Amino acid sequence: MVEPEDKRLFALYRKLVLWTLLVLGGLILWVLSGDQRNAFIQPGTLTASHAGIKQCDACHSAANLGIKGWLNSALSDSTQHDTKLCLNCHELGEFPEFAHSVSPEVVTSITESKNLSNSGQTLLVKGAKRLGWAPQSGARLECKSCHQEHSGNHQLITANSADHCQSCHSQSFVSFEDGHPEFSQYPFRQRTAINFDHVSHINKHFDEQQAPTSCLTCHQTRNQGNEMSTLGFEQTCSSCHSEDIRGDKRATATGFDVLRVPGLDTDTLRERQIFIGEWPKHADDGLSPLMELLLQSDSHYATVRPVLGTLDLMDLRTASDEQLNAVATLAWCVKMLLQNIIDGGTGFLQKRLEQALDRPLSHAQIAPLLATLPKSVIQSASNAWFPSLATDMEHHMNGREYWPDQPLAKPAVPLPQSSGSDTFTEETDLTDDALFGADDDSELWDEDERVEQSTAQLAISSEQWVKYGGWYRDDLALYYRPVGHADGFLRHWLELSANVSNANALFQQLSDADAPGQCMQCHSIDQQSGVADTESMQNPAVRTINWRSRSSASDSRFGERKFTHFRHIPHLTLQGDNGCQSCHALNSDNDYADSFTNFDASSFSSNFSHMEKATCDSCHNRSVENQNCLSCHQYHAGELGPVIKSKDF
Amino acid sequence: MMEMLARRFREYALLLIVLAVLLIAYMLYDISFYRHHHLSGWLLFYLLVAQVLYYVQKRSERLRSLLNIQWLSLHVDFGIISILIFLVHIGANLPDGIVGLILVGSFTGVVVSGLVGLRIKRHYQAALARRSGREIVFGEIQARMQTVAIQADQLMLDCAAKHQRSMLVDYYRDRLCGAMATPGSVLAQLTGQNDHWLEHFGNIERLIPYLHADEATMARELLRLLRTKNELDYHYAHQGALRVWLLVHIPFTAILLAFTALHVLLVYAFSGGA
């Protein structure tokens, strides 16, 4: 029989253990103090996405410590440090450590808004909840709660089970097939960025020749099939709508009136001895909004602006002396503006705009706003509107009053005059001779040439001449006609005025659906969620113009990354006879156009019927396809940057 | 027999229940976003410590009296649970880190040597109990072999003194003398393949009819001593095996303990602390 009391044997065992531990301890210490330390303690291969990381300290705050440091680190809580190391590379927005990378308040509000009830749960989920082991609402989560590393390069670091998700969610269910709530307005959470009525186009506007052959004529997959995108204007809408944008068929002006001489009741002004110098008698329109914006930073104009109010400038018979003086100030401010633009050029315009906007403008910002406006354009317009502008201004500055029909002292430089309209393009090189050519007093033109010129003017108007876009003057306004779709000049003025409160009139003018370019016929404008229309008008900084088919001002709770994602590519082969309409059925009953009557993207009616869960669970059930939450939902939502941050220089 | 079967059944049923509870706890822990590896790791650690207590209690009368339990049975049950938890802990995959591989290697060494030891313990103890009613202390076996060898030598010297030419003495001198004082082949005893030794019994018995009467008496006495030597060899081999497997099991356990300590330190230092 074995004798456990055998002292010699136990002594042998004891010695064996002691020596084993001593030798091992020595070996371990030797290896840990050598160059092979990291290779020795590395617990396993990194996943493919992290395989390029060679330094342990990129992810582990304890990596560069000694054994004593490891002991301290092991006995203290340095989880936050390691999580921050993850965030050195991974941009997860403002709330990286909270559930779904969004604020706990948002998560709570979503939970409350859904008002779902438990429709069953697996035994494990039930057990975890009963035990109170699941993370509590608002708890901070570590990256490693879900992402396990050092498990081999074949492992998927983002893989997680449905039970993981269910254990946190207060309302749970067994599987997608069994208990997942019915979709709510999926996939349309807001109106489309582009106002394109599929129903009316398919049923009414597309004729046989122009009709797209399938949805894929305009829509294609992108981002490896994760998204369906709409092709650009040139490939889709241009064949029918280019003329609309250029304004070829418009009855009203095709251009955007940049500068306009306002009409004034000059008879009353003269009668009341209010001196404004020379002023075109047939001017009968108001200030252009852009001109008004440029005048705002003129202190004289700013003073009289409240007095002018809603005064009818074309009928001043009942106006008070104060109002008449204010009108005179307006008139001189307009002339001064023109004179300053001529004298100061684009530098003056930039300064004026910066004063109006109360912020500096970079070269990149100012350049598209001026559309390389040539001096000759302004000079010519000034000559036509105020032939004696220089003399006028000289007299005004010297405090001398005179009336235009009084003989004037001849100015030092002959003042040019022009005919009723001119056309300018960026390439137009108008010399002084050419500019002064229309001057009735000029002797540069003989009679035949005058006839020839006037015949040409009868044949084609300046507006028609710039059919393909550019600057032109028509009567008492200087216009810019859009060169076509995505015209940079209109686009930049729209964006600028949308975000500046004192440019509201300009924004209203440009954003009108019938404005030149008709930008807003198709491009929607969003306002920040939760801000009322009227509030938005007062604080237009929240407006976003959707130039692209994918809205930039999406659901503000989540920013760019939503909880739900859908890959079209694997599903394209599943279409039935109805093609895309197998899932996206047209809905003629909804009033799609009504969705674009305000700035609220979330209040809308879709062209398509909402998808139903039954469409998906015909495949996503226990017998056909997986039902993992992550098939359709992504955990990290919110305002996320690029997956990998770039290093600072 | 029935009572033993019932006891076994109760033990295994209890073991299965404990395993099921642990597995469910592990899965609950896992889906609750806790570090499930830590749960299985600490369970393994506690089980390892509990199994080490088996050796401590052998030296500690106080511990034995404090815990009146079936130590060996508990040691084995904990060992079986450990195997399953270890598989869960490593995800049934071989780790590719050096420390992990050493842990898997040493754990495997402990398990294999433990299972072999368990087999040796149960099989050989029963065999030894069946072999002889009289207890032979392992520490005395070699001394007793010496005694038997001296007795055999003396017997043959007496025989040689009486008979100038003796076939018995010649046979002893040529075939047996050198093997009497040292243990015979351990492997032959453990495997039951000691026919070469048993052959001597037959050879000597076949000599007896050709020997003088007193020489035949001495031959029968020599046969008795050879049987005693064979018995001592048997005990030496089997009792030795019962001790030798521990010389494998215990060092593997020491390696496992040392690397477990390192593993725990690294895990906590590199995963954000306790």
PDB file of N, CA and C in Angstrom, chain A residues 1-3 9-10 12-14 16-17 21 24 39-45 60 62-63 70-71 73-74 76-79 82 124 128 131 133 135 142 144 146 163-164 167-168, chain B residues 24-25 27-35 37 58-59 96-99 102 125 135-137 239 242-243 246-247 250-251 254-255 258-259 262 265-266 268-274:
ATOM      1  N   MET A   1       0.849  -1.213   0.000  1.00  0.00           N
ATOM      2  CA  MET A   1       0.000   0.000   0.000  1.00  0.00           C
ATOM      3  C   MET A   1       0.877   1.253   0.000  1.00  0.00           C
ATOM      4  N   VAL A   2       0.334   2.284  -0.574  1.00  0.00           N
ATOM      5  CA  VAL A   2       1.068   3.546  -0.578  1.00  0.00           C
ATOM      6  C   VAL A   2       1.094   4.116   0.817  1.00  0.00           C
ATOM      7  N   GLU A   3       2.236   4.590   1.205  1.00  0.00           N
ATOM      8  CA  GLU A   3       2.360   5.184   2.528  1.00  0.00           C
ATOM      9  C   GLU A   3       2.486   6.694   2.390  1.00  0.00           C
ATOM     10  N   LEU A   9       9.636  10.554   0.694  1.00  0.00           N
ATOM     11  CA  LEU A   9       8.967  10.804  -0.569  1.00  0.00           C
ATOM     12  C   LEU A   9       8.394  12.230  -0.632  1.00  0.00           C
ATOM     13  N   PHE A  10       7.783  12.636   0.485  1.00  0.00           N
ATOM     14  CA  PHE A  10       7.240  14.000   0.518  1.00  0.00           C
ATOM     15  C   PHE A  10       8.344  15.045   0.430  1.00  0.00           C
ATOM     16  N   LEU A  12      10.971  14.641  -1.199  1.00  0.00           N
ATOM     17  CA  LEU A  12      11.336  14.654  -2.614  1.00  0.00           C
ATOM     18  C   LEU A  12      10.370  15.507  -3.423  1.00  0.00           C
ATOM     19  N   TYR A  13       9.071  15.315  -3.152  1.00  0.00           N
ATOM     20  CA  TYR A  13       8.068  16.117  -3.852  1.00  0.00           C
ATOM     21  C   TYR A  13       8.292  17.607  -3.586  1.00  0.00           C
ATOM     22  N   ARG A  14       8.552  17.891  -2.308  1.00  0.00           N
ATOM     23  CA  ARG A  14       8.717  19.285  -1.915  1.00  0.00           C
ATOM     24  C   ARG A  14       9.912  19.916  -2.650  1.00  0.00           C
ATOM     25  N   LEU A  16      11.164  18.892  -5.388  1.00  0.00           N
ATOM     26  CA  LEU A  16      10.834  18.946  -6.819  1.00  0.00           C
ATOM     27  C   LEU A  16      10.040  20.210  -7.144  1.00  0.00           C
ATOM     28  N   VAL A  17       9.025  20.462  -6.320  1.00  0.00           N
ATOM     29  CA  VAL A  17       8.185  21.654  -6.532  1.00  0.00           C
ATOM     30  C   VAL A  17       9.026  22.917  -6.386  1.00  0.00           C
ATOM     31  N   LEU A  21       9.737  25.570  -9.348  1.00  0.00           N
ATOM     32  CA  LEU A  21       9.312  26.969  -9.251  1.00  0.00           C
ATOM     33  C   LEU A  21      10.506  27.918  -9.357  1.00  0.00           C
ATOM     34  N   LEU A  24      11.705  27.877 -12.998  1.00  0.00           N
ATOM     35  CA  LEU A  24      10.720  28.570 -13.848  1.00  0.00           C
ATOM     36  C   LEU A  24      10.720  30.067 -13.589  1.00  0.00           C
ATOM     37  N   ALA A  39       7.222  39.371 -27.353  1.00  0.00           N
ATOM     38  CA  ALA A  39       6.877  38.138 -28.070  1.00  0.00           C
ATOM     39  C   ALA A  39       6.448  37.054 -27.080  1.00  0.00           C
ATOM     40  N   PHE A  40       7.056  37.075 -25.904  1.00  0.00           N
ATOM     41  CA  PHE A  40       6.755  36.061 -24.891  1.00  0.00           C
ATOM     42  C   PHE A  40       5.364  36.252 -24.287  1.00  0.00           C
ATOM     43  N   ILE A  41       5.028  37.504 -23.984  1.00  0.00           N
ATOM     44  CA  ILE A  41       3.745  37.722 -23.297  1.00  0.00           C
ATOM     45  C   ILE A  41       2.587  37.938 -24.259  1.00  0.00           C
ATOM     46  N   GLN A  42       2.881  38.069 -25.531  1.00  0.00           N
ATOM     47  CA  GLN A  42       1.796  38.292 -26.481  1.00  0.00           C
ATOM     48  C   GLN A  42       0.830  37.114 -26.423  1.00  0.00           C
ATOM     49  N   PRO A  43      -0.443  37.386 -26.091  1.00  0.00           N
ATOM     50  CA  PRO A  43      -1.349  36.259 -25.855  1.00  0.00           C
ATOM     51  C   PRO A  43      -1.904  35.615 -27.114  1.00  0.00           C
ATOM     52  N   GLY A  44      -1.743  36.252 -28.257  1.00  0.00           N
ATOM     53  CA  GLY A  44      -2.258  35.637 -29.469  1.00  0.00           C
ATOM     54  C   GLY A  44      -2.220  36.616 -30.614  1.00  0.00           C
ATOM     55  N   THR A  45      -2.468  36.124 -31.806  1.00  0.00           N
ATOM     56  CA  THR A  45      -2.424  36.959 -33.008  1.00  0.00           C
ATOM     57  C   THR A  45      -3.561  37.969 -32.995  1.00  0.00           C
ATOM     58  N   HIS A  60      -2.158  49.219 -24.940  1.00  0.00           N
ATOM     59  CA  HIS A  60      -2.087  48.872 -23.514  1.00  0.00           C
ATOM     60  C   HIS A  60      -1.239  49.894 -22.763  1.00  0.00           C
ATOM     61  N   ALA A  62      -0.136  49.617 -19.905  1.00  0.00           N
ATOM     62  CA  ALA A  62       0.852  48.962 -19.044  1.00  0.00           C
ATOM     63  C   ALA A  62       2.035  48.396 -19.821  1.00  0.00           C
ATOM     64  N   ALA A  63       1.991  48.555 -21.133  1.00  0.00           N
ATOM     65  CA  ALA A  63       2.965  47.843 -21.966  1.00  0.00           C
ATOM     66  C   ALA A  63       4.414  48.187 -21.641  1.00  0.00           C
ATOM     67  N   TRP A  70       3.322  46.480 -13.618  1.00  0.00           N
ATOM     68  CA  TRP A  70       2.226  45.571 -13.968  1.00  0.00           C
ATOM     69  C   TRP A  70       1.385  45.245 -12.746  1.00  0.00           C
ATOM     70  N   LEU A  71       2.075  45.017 -11.625  1.00  0.00           N
ATOM     71  CA  LEU A  71       1.345  44.707 -10.389  1.00  0.00           C
ATOM     72  C   LEU A  71       0.443  45.879 -10.005  1.00  0.00           C
ATOM     73  N   SER A  73      -0.693  48.172 -11.977  1.00  0.00           N
ATOM     74  CA  SER A  73      -1.748  48.294 -12.981  1.00  0.00           C
ATOM     75  C   SER A  73      -2.825  47.224 -12.779  1.00  0.00           C
ATOM     76  N   ALA A  74      -2.374  46.028 -12.428  1.00  0.00           N
ATOM     77  CA  ALA A  74      -3.328  44.928 -12.234  1.00  0.00           C
ATOM     78  C   ALA A  74      -4.225  45.174 -11.031  1.00  0.00           C
ATOM     79  N   SER A  76      -5.018  48.171  -9.843  1.00  0.00           N
ATOM     80  CA  SER A  76      -5.805  49.407  -9.939  1.00  0.00           C
ATOM     81  C   SER A  76      -6.694  49.315 -11.166  1.00  0.00           C
ATOM     82  N   ASP A  77      -7.575  50.290 -11.312  1.00  0.00           N
ATOM     83  CA  ASP A  77      -8.482  50.277 -12.452  1.00  0.00           C
ATOM     84  C   ASP A  77      -7.976  51.249 -13.510  1.00  0.00           C
ATOM     85  N   SER A  78      -7.362  50.714 -14.547  1.00  0.00           N
ATOM     86  CA  SER A  78      -6.857  51.582 -15.625  1.00  0.00           C
ATOM     87  C   SER A  78      -7.638  51.373 -16.910  1.00  0.00           C
ATOM     88  N   THR A  79      -8.874  50.877 -16.768  1.00  0.00           N
ATOM     89  CA  THR A  79      -9.692  50.599 -17.938  1.00  0.00           C
ATOM     90  C   THR A  79      -9.876  51.837 -18.813  1.00  0.00           C
ATOM     91  N   ASP A  82      -6.992  52.539 -21.134  1.00  0.00           N
ATOM     92  CA  ASP A  82      -6.924  51.674 -22.306  1.00  0.00           C
ATOM     93  C   ASP A  82      -8.025  52.008 -23.305  1.00  0.00           C
ATOM     94  N   LEU A 124     -31.719  32.813 -21.452  1.00  0.00           N
ATOM     95  CA  LEU A 124     -30.476  33.455 -20.998  1.00  0.00           C
ATOM     96  C   LEU A 124     -30.701  34.938 -20.729  1.00  0.00           C
ATOM     97  N   ALA A 128     -30.233  36.816 -17.210  1.00  0.00           N
ATOM     98  CA  ALA A 128     -29.301  37.928 -17.002  1.00  0.00           C
ATOM     99  C   ALA A 128     -30.022  39.142 -16.437  1.00  0.00           C
ATOM    100  N   LEU A 131     -31.088  38.537 -12.790  1.00  0.00           N
ATOM    101  CA  LEU A 131     -29.949  38.645 -11.868  1.00  0.00           C
ATOM    102  C   LEU A 131     -29.407  40.069 -11.776  1.00  0.00           C
ATOM    103  N   TRP A 133     -27.519  41.445 -13.938  1.00  0.00           N
ATOM    104  CA  TRP A 133     -26.135  41.468 -14.427  1.00  0.00           C
ATOM    105  C   TRP A 133     -25.964  42.378 -15.635  1.00  0.00           C
ATOM    106  N   PRO A 135     -25.810  45.487 -18.164  1.00  0.00           N
ATOM    107  CA  PRO A 135     -25.432  46.884 -17.918  1.00  0.00           C
ATOM    108  C   PRO A 135     -26.663  47.754 -17.677  1.00  0.00           C
ATOM    109  N   GLU A 142     -16.864  49.571 -21.841  1.00  0.00           N
ATOM    110  CA  GLU A 142     -15.508  49.553 -22.385  1.00  0.00           C
ATOM    111  C   GLU A 142     -15.542  48.948 -23.784  1.00  0.00           C
ATOM    112  N   LYS A 144     -13.657  46.787 -24.907  1.00  0.00           N
ATOM    113  CA  LYS A 144     -13.411  45.341 -24.868  1.00  0.00           C
ATOM    114  C   LYS A 144     -14.625  44.551 -24.371  1.00  0.00           C
ATOM    115  N   CYS A 146     -17.251  44.366 -25.939  1.00  0.00           N
ATOM    116  CA  CYS A 146     -17.776  43.714 -27.149  1.00  0.00           C
ATOM    117  C   CYS A 146     -16.666  43.248 -28.094  1.00  0.00           C
ATOM    118  N   ASP A 163     -28.159  37.855 -28.244  1.00  0.00           N
ATOM    119  CA  ASP A 163     -28.422  37.889 -26.797  1.00  0.00           C
ATOM    120  C   ASP A 163     -27.673  39.029 -26.122  1.00  0.00           C
ATOM    121  N   HIS A 164     -26.492  39.360 -26.657  1.00  0.00           N
ATOM    122  CA  HIS A 164     -25.761  40.508 -26.118  1.00  0.00           C
ATOM    123  C   HIS A 164     -26.634  41.765 -26.191  1.00  0.00           C
ATOM    124  N   SER A 167     -29.746  41.639 -23.880  1.00  0.00           N
ATOM    125  CA  SER A 167     -29.544  41.723 -22.436  1.00  0.00           C
ATOM    126  C   SER A 167     -29.571  43.171 -21.958  1.00  0.00           C
ATOM    127  N   CYS A 168     -29.225  44.118 -22.840  1.00  0.00           N
ATOM    128  CA  CYS A 168     -29.245  45.534 -22.451  1.00  0.00           C
ATOM    129  C   CYS A 168     -30.602  46.166 -22.701  1.00  0.00           C
TER     130      CYS A 168
ATOM    131  N   ILE B  24     -24.251  27.606 -17.297  1.00  0.00           N
ATOM    132  CA  ILE B  24     -25.307  28.619 -17.410  1.00  0.00           C
ATOM    133  C   ILE B  24     -24.803  29.953 -16.860  1.00  0.00           C
ATOM    134  N   ALA B  25     -24.114  29.888 -15.709  1.00  0.00           N
ATOM    135  CA  ALA B  25     -23.566  31.119 -15.117  1.00  0.00           C
ATOM    136  C   ALA B  25     -22.595  31.781 -16.092  1.00  0.00           C
ATOM    137  N   MET B  27     -22.567  31.531 -19.380  1.00  0.00           N
ATOM    138  CA  MET B  27     -23.289  32.108 -20.519  1.00  0.00           C
ATOM    139  C   MET B  27     -24.019  33.390 -20.121  1.00  0.00           C
ATOM    140  N   LEU B  28     -24.583  33.406 -18.932  1.00  0.00           N
ATOM    141  CA  LEU B  28     -25.241  34.617 -18.430  1.00  0.00           C
ATOM    142  C   LEU B  28     -24.224  35.747 -18.286  1.00  0.00           C
ATOM    143  N   TYR B  29     -23.088  35.368 -17.759  1.00  0.00           N
ATOM    144  CA  TYR B  29     -22.006  36.336 -17.574  1.00  0.00           C
ATOM    145  C   TYR B  29     -21.564  36.893 -18.921  1.00  0.00           C
ATOM    146  N   ASP B  30     -21.483  35.984 -19.880  1.00  0.00           N
ATOM    147  CA  ASP B  30     -21.038  36.351 -21.221  1.00  0.00           C
ATOM    148  C   ASP B  30     -21.987  37.356 -21.859  1.00  0.00           C
ATOM    149  N   ILE B  31     -23.263  37.078 -21.857  1.00  0.00           N
ATOM    150  CA  ILE B  31     -24.200  37.982 -22.552  1.00  0.00           C
ATOM    151  C   ILE B  31     -24.411  39.275 -21.775  1.00  0.00           C
ATOM    152  N   SER B  32     -23.953  39.309 -20.532  1.00  0.00           N
ATOM    153  CA  SER B  32     -24.116  40.527 -19.729  1.00  0.00           C
ATOM    154  C   SER B  32     -22.924  41.471 -19.875  1.00  0.00           C
ATOM    155  N   PHE B  33     -22.108  41.248 -20.888  1.00  0.00           N
ATOM    156  CA  PHE B  33     -20.977  42.121 -21.207  1.00  0.00           C
ATOM    157  C   PHE B  33     -19.880  42.123 -20.154  1.00  0.00           C
ATOM    158  N   TYR B  34     -19.883  41.119 -19.287  1.00  0.00           N
ATOM    159  CA  TYR B  34     -18.767  41.019 -18.354  1.00  0.00           C
ATOM    160  C   TYR B  34     -17.649  40.260 -19.058  1.00  0.00           C
ATOM    161  N   ARG B  35     -16.490  40.289 -18.432  1.00  0.00           N
ATOM    162  CA  ARG B  35     -15.359  39.582 -19.045  1.00  0.00           C
ATOM    163  C   ARG B  35     -15.505  38.101 -18.716  1.00  0.00           C
ATOM    164  N   HIS B  37     -14.155  35.579 -19.786  1.00  0.00           N
ATOM    165  CA  HIS B  37     -12.918  34.817 -19.614  1.00  0.00           C
ATOM    166  C   HIS B  37     -12.431  34.906 -18.164  1.00  0.00           C
ATOM    167  N   LYS B  58      -2.724  15.799   3.076  1.00  0.00           N
ATOM    168  CA  LYS B  58      -1.975  14.582   3.380  1.00  0.00           C
ATOM    169  C   LYS B  58      -0.954  14.832   4.479  1.00  0.00           C
ATOM    170  N   ARG B  59      -0.483  16.067   4.538  1.00  0.00           N
ATOM    171  CA  ARG B  59       0.493  16.422   5.559  1.00  0.00           C
ATOM    172  C   ARG B  59      -0.151  17.104   6.757  1.00  0.00           C
ATOM    173  N   ASP B  96      -2.173  30.865 -29.484  1.00  0.00           N
ATOM    174  CA  ASP B  96      -0.897  30.929 -30.188  1.00  0.00           C
ATOM    175  C   ASP B  96       0.120  31.819 -29.492  1.00  0.00           C
ATOM    176  N   GLY B  97      -0.192  32.252 -28.273  1.00  0.00           N
ATOM    177  CA  GLY B  97       0.803  32.965 -27.490  1.00  0.00           C
ATOM    178  C   GLY B  97       1.662  31.955 -26.710  1.00  0.00           C
ATOM    179  N   ILE B  98       2.894  32.365 -26.380  1.00  0.00           N
ATOM    180  CA  ILE B  98       3.813  31.423 -25.719  1.00  0.00           C
ATOM    181  C   ILE B  98       3.296  31.042 -24.336  1.00  0.00           C
ATOM    182  N   VAL B  99       2.894  32.049 -23.556  1.00  0.00           N
ATOM    183  CA  VAL B  99       2.398  31.761 -22.204  1.00  0.00           C
ATOM    184  C   VAL B  99       1.163  30.868 -22.279  1.00  0.00           C
ATOM    185  N   ILE B 102       2.182  27.336 -23.062  1.00  0.00           N
ATOM    186  CA  ILE B 102       2.776  26.656 -21.903  1.00  0.00           C
ATOM    187  C   ILE B 102       1.668  26.259 -20.916  1.00  0.00           C
ATOM    188  N   GLN B 125      -3.693  -0.671  -6.701  1.00  0.00           N
ATOM    189  CA  GLN B 125      -4.021  -0.878  -5.287  1.00  0.00           C
ATOM    190  C   GLN B 125      -4.886  -2.126  -5.121  1.00  0.00           C
ATOM    191  N   GLU B 135       0.836  -6.985   4.506  1.00  0.00           N
ATOM    192  CA  GLU B 135       1.250  -5.685   3.978  1.00  0.00           C
ATOM    193  C   GLU B 135       2.767  -5.620   3.830  1.00  0.00           C
ATOM    194  N   ILE B 136       3.229  -5.140   2.715  1.00  0.00           N
ATOM    195  CA  ILE B 136       4.671  -4.972   2.508  1.00  0.00           C
ATOM    196  C   ILE B 136       4.922  -3.478   2.372  1.00  0.00           C
ATOM    197  N   VAL B 137       5.726  -2.962   3.242  1.00  0.00           N
ATOM    198  CA  VAL B 137       6.017  -1.527   3.226  1.00  0.00           C
ATOM    199  C   VAL B 137       7.048  -1.256   2.140  1.00  0.00           C
ATOM    200  N   GLN B 239       4.092  -0.645  -6.188  1.00  0.00           N
ATOM    201  CA  GLN B 239       4.099   0.469  -5.227  1.00  0.00           C
ATOM    202  C   GLN B 239       4.963   1.624  -5.748  1.00  0.00           C
ATOM    203  N   LEU B 242       2.995   3.670  -8.150  1.00  0.00           N
ATOM    204  CA  LEU B 242       2.057   4.545  -7.432  1.00  0.00           C
ATOM    205  C   LEU B 242       2.725   5.834  -6.959  1.00  0.00           C
ATOM    206  N   ARG B 243       4.018   5.751  -6.760  1.00  0.00           N
ATOM    207  CA  ARG B 243       4.733   6.947  -6.310  1.00  0.00           C
ATOM    208  C   ARG B 243       5.339   7.732  -7.483  1.00  0.00           C
ATOM    209  N   LEU B 246       3.463  10.523  -9.486  1.00  0.00           N
ATOM    210  CA  LEU B 246       3.382  11.835  -8.828  1.00  0.00           C
ATOM    211  C   LEU B 246       4.587  12.719  -9.171  1.00  0.00           C
ATOM    212  N   LEU B 247       5.712  12.037  -9.511  1.00  0.00           N
ATOM    213  CA  LEU B 247       6.890  12.825  -9.877  1.00  0.00           C
ATOM    214  C   LEU B 247       6.688  13.524 -11.225  1.00  0.00           C
ATOM    215  N   ILE B 250       3.171  16.232 -10.118  1.00  0.00           N
ATOM    216  CA  ILE B 250       3.455  17.383  -9.244  1.00  0.00           C
ATOM    217  C   ILE B 250       4.281  18.466  -9.961  1.00  0.00           C
ATOM    218  N   PRO B 251       5.346  18.117 -10.687  1.00  0.00           N
ATOM    219  CA  PRO B 251       6.056  19.184 -11.412  1.00  0.00           C
ATOM    220  C   PRO B 251       5.171  19.902 -12.438  1.00  0.00           C
ATOM    221  N   ALA B 254       3.226  22.326 -10.607  1.00  0.00           N
ATOM    222  CA  ALA B 254       4.025  23.496 -10.229  1.00  0.00           C
ATOM    223  C   ALA B 254       4.184  24.447 -11.409  1.00  0.00           C
ATOM    224  N   ILE B 255       4.424  23.881 -12.598  1.00  0.00           N
ATOM    225  CA  ILE B 255       4.549  24.725 -13.800  1.00  0.00           C
ATOM    226  C   ILE B 255       3.222  25.444 -14.059  1.00  0.00           C
ATOM    227  N   ALA B 258       2.776  28.295 -11.593  1.00  0.00           N
ATOM    228  CA  ALA B 258       3.672  29.424 -11.868  1.00  0.00           C
ATOM    229  C   ALA B 258       3.171  30.238 -13.058  1.00  0.00           C
ATOM    230  N   PHE B 259       2.803  29.557 -14.126  1.00  0.00           N
ATOM    231  CA  PHE B 259       2.348  30.289 -15.305  1.00  0.00           C
ATOM    232  C   PHE B 259       0.935  30.837 -15.142  1.00  0.00           C
ATOM    233  N   LEU B 262       1.536  34.143 -13.585  1.00  0.00           N
ATOM    234  CA  LEU B 262       1.993  35.093 -14.601  1.00  0.00           C
ATOM    235  C   LEU B 262       0.835  35.512 -15.501  1.00  0.00           C
ATOM    236  N   LEU B 265      -1.484  37.923 -13.774  1.00  0.00           N
ATOM    237  CA  LEU B 265      -0.837  39.238 -13.700  1.00  0.00           C
ATOM    238  C   LEU B 265      -0.935  39.959 -15.040  1.00  0.00           C
ATOM    239  N   LEU B 266      -0.603  39.253 -16.113  1.00  0.00           N
ATOM    240  CA  LEU B 266      -0.613  39.874 -17.439  1.00  0.00           C
ATOM    241  C   LEU B 266      -2.020  40.282 -17.851  1.00  0.00           C
ATOM    242  N   TYR B 268      -4.601  41.064 -16.014  1.00  0.00           N
ATOM    243  CA  TYR B 268      -5.103  42.237 -15.300  1.00  0.00           C
ATOM    244  C   TYR B 268      -4.299  43.496 -15.618  1.00  0.00           C
ATOM    245  N   ALA B 269      -3.006  43.328 -15.771  1.00  0.00           N
ATOM    246  CA  ALA B 269      -2.195  44.511 -16.086  1.00  0.00           C
ATOM    247  C   ALA B 269      -2.523  45.043 -17.480  1.00  0.00           C
ATOM    248  N   PHE B 270      -2.823  44.149 -18.404  1.00  0.00           N
ATOM    249  CA  PHE B 270      -3.013  44.555 -19.796  1.00  0.00           C
ATOM    250  C   PHE B 270      -4.477  44.713 -20.189  1.00  0.00           C
ATOM    251  N   SER B 271      -5.380  44.448 -19.291  1.00  0.00           N
ATOM    252  CA  SER B 271      -6.792  44.634 -19.668  1.00  0.00           C
ATOM    253  C   SER B 271      -7.456  45.668 -18.778  1.00  0.00           C
ATOM    254  N   GLY B 272      -6.661  46.534 -18.222  1.00  0.00           N
ATOM    255  CA  GLY B 272      -7.253  47.647 -17.493  1.00  0.00           C
ATOM    256  C   GLY B 272      -7.385  47.429 -16.004  1.00  0.00           C
ATOM    257  N   GLY B 273      -6.803  46.399 -15.481  1.00  0.00           N
ATOM    258  CA  GLY B 273      -6.780  46.228 -14.030  1.00  0.00           C
ATOM    259  C   GLY B 273      -8.003  45.535 -13.472  1.00  0.00           C
ATOM    260  N   ALA B 274      -7.944  45.307 -12.154  1.00  0.00           N
ATOM    261  CA  ALA B 274      -9.015  44.547 -11.504  1.00  0.00           C
ATOM    262  C   ALA B 274     -10.253  45.410 -11.330  1.00  0.00           C
TER     263      ALA B 274
END
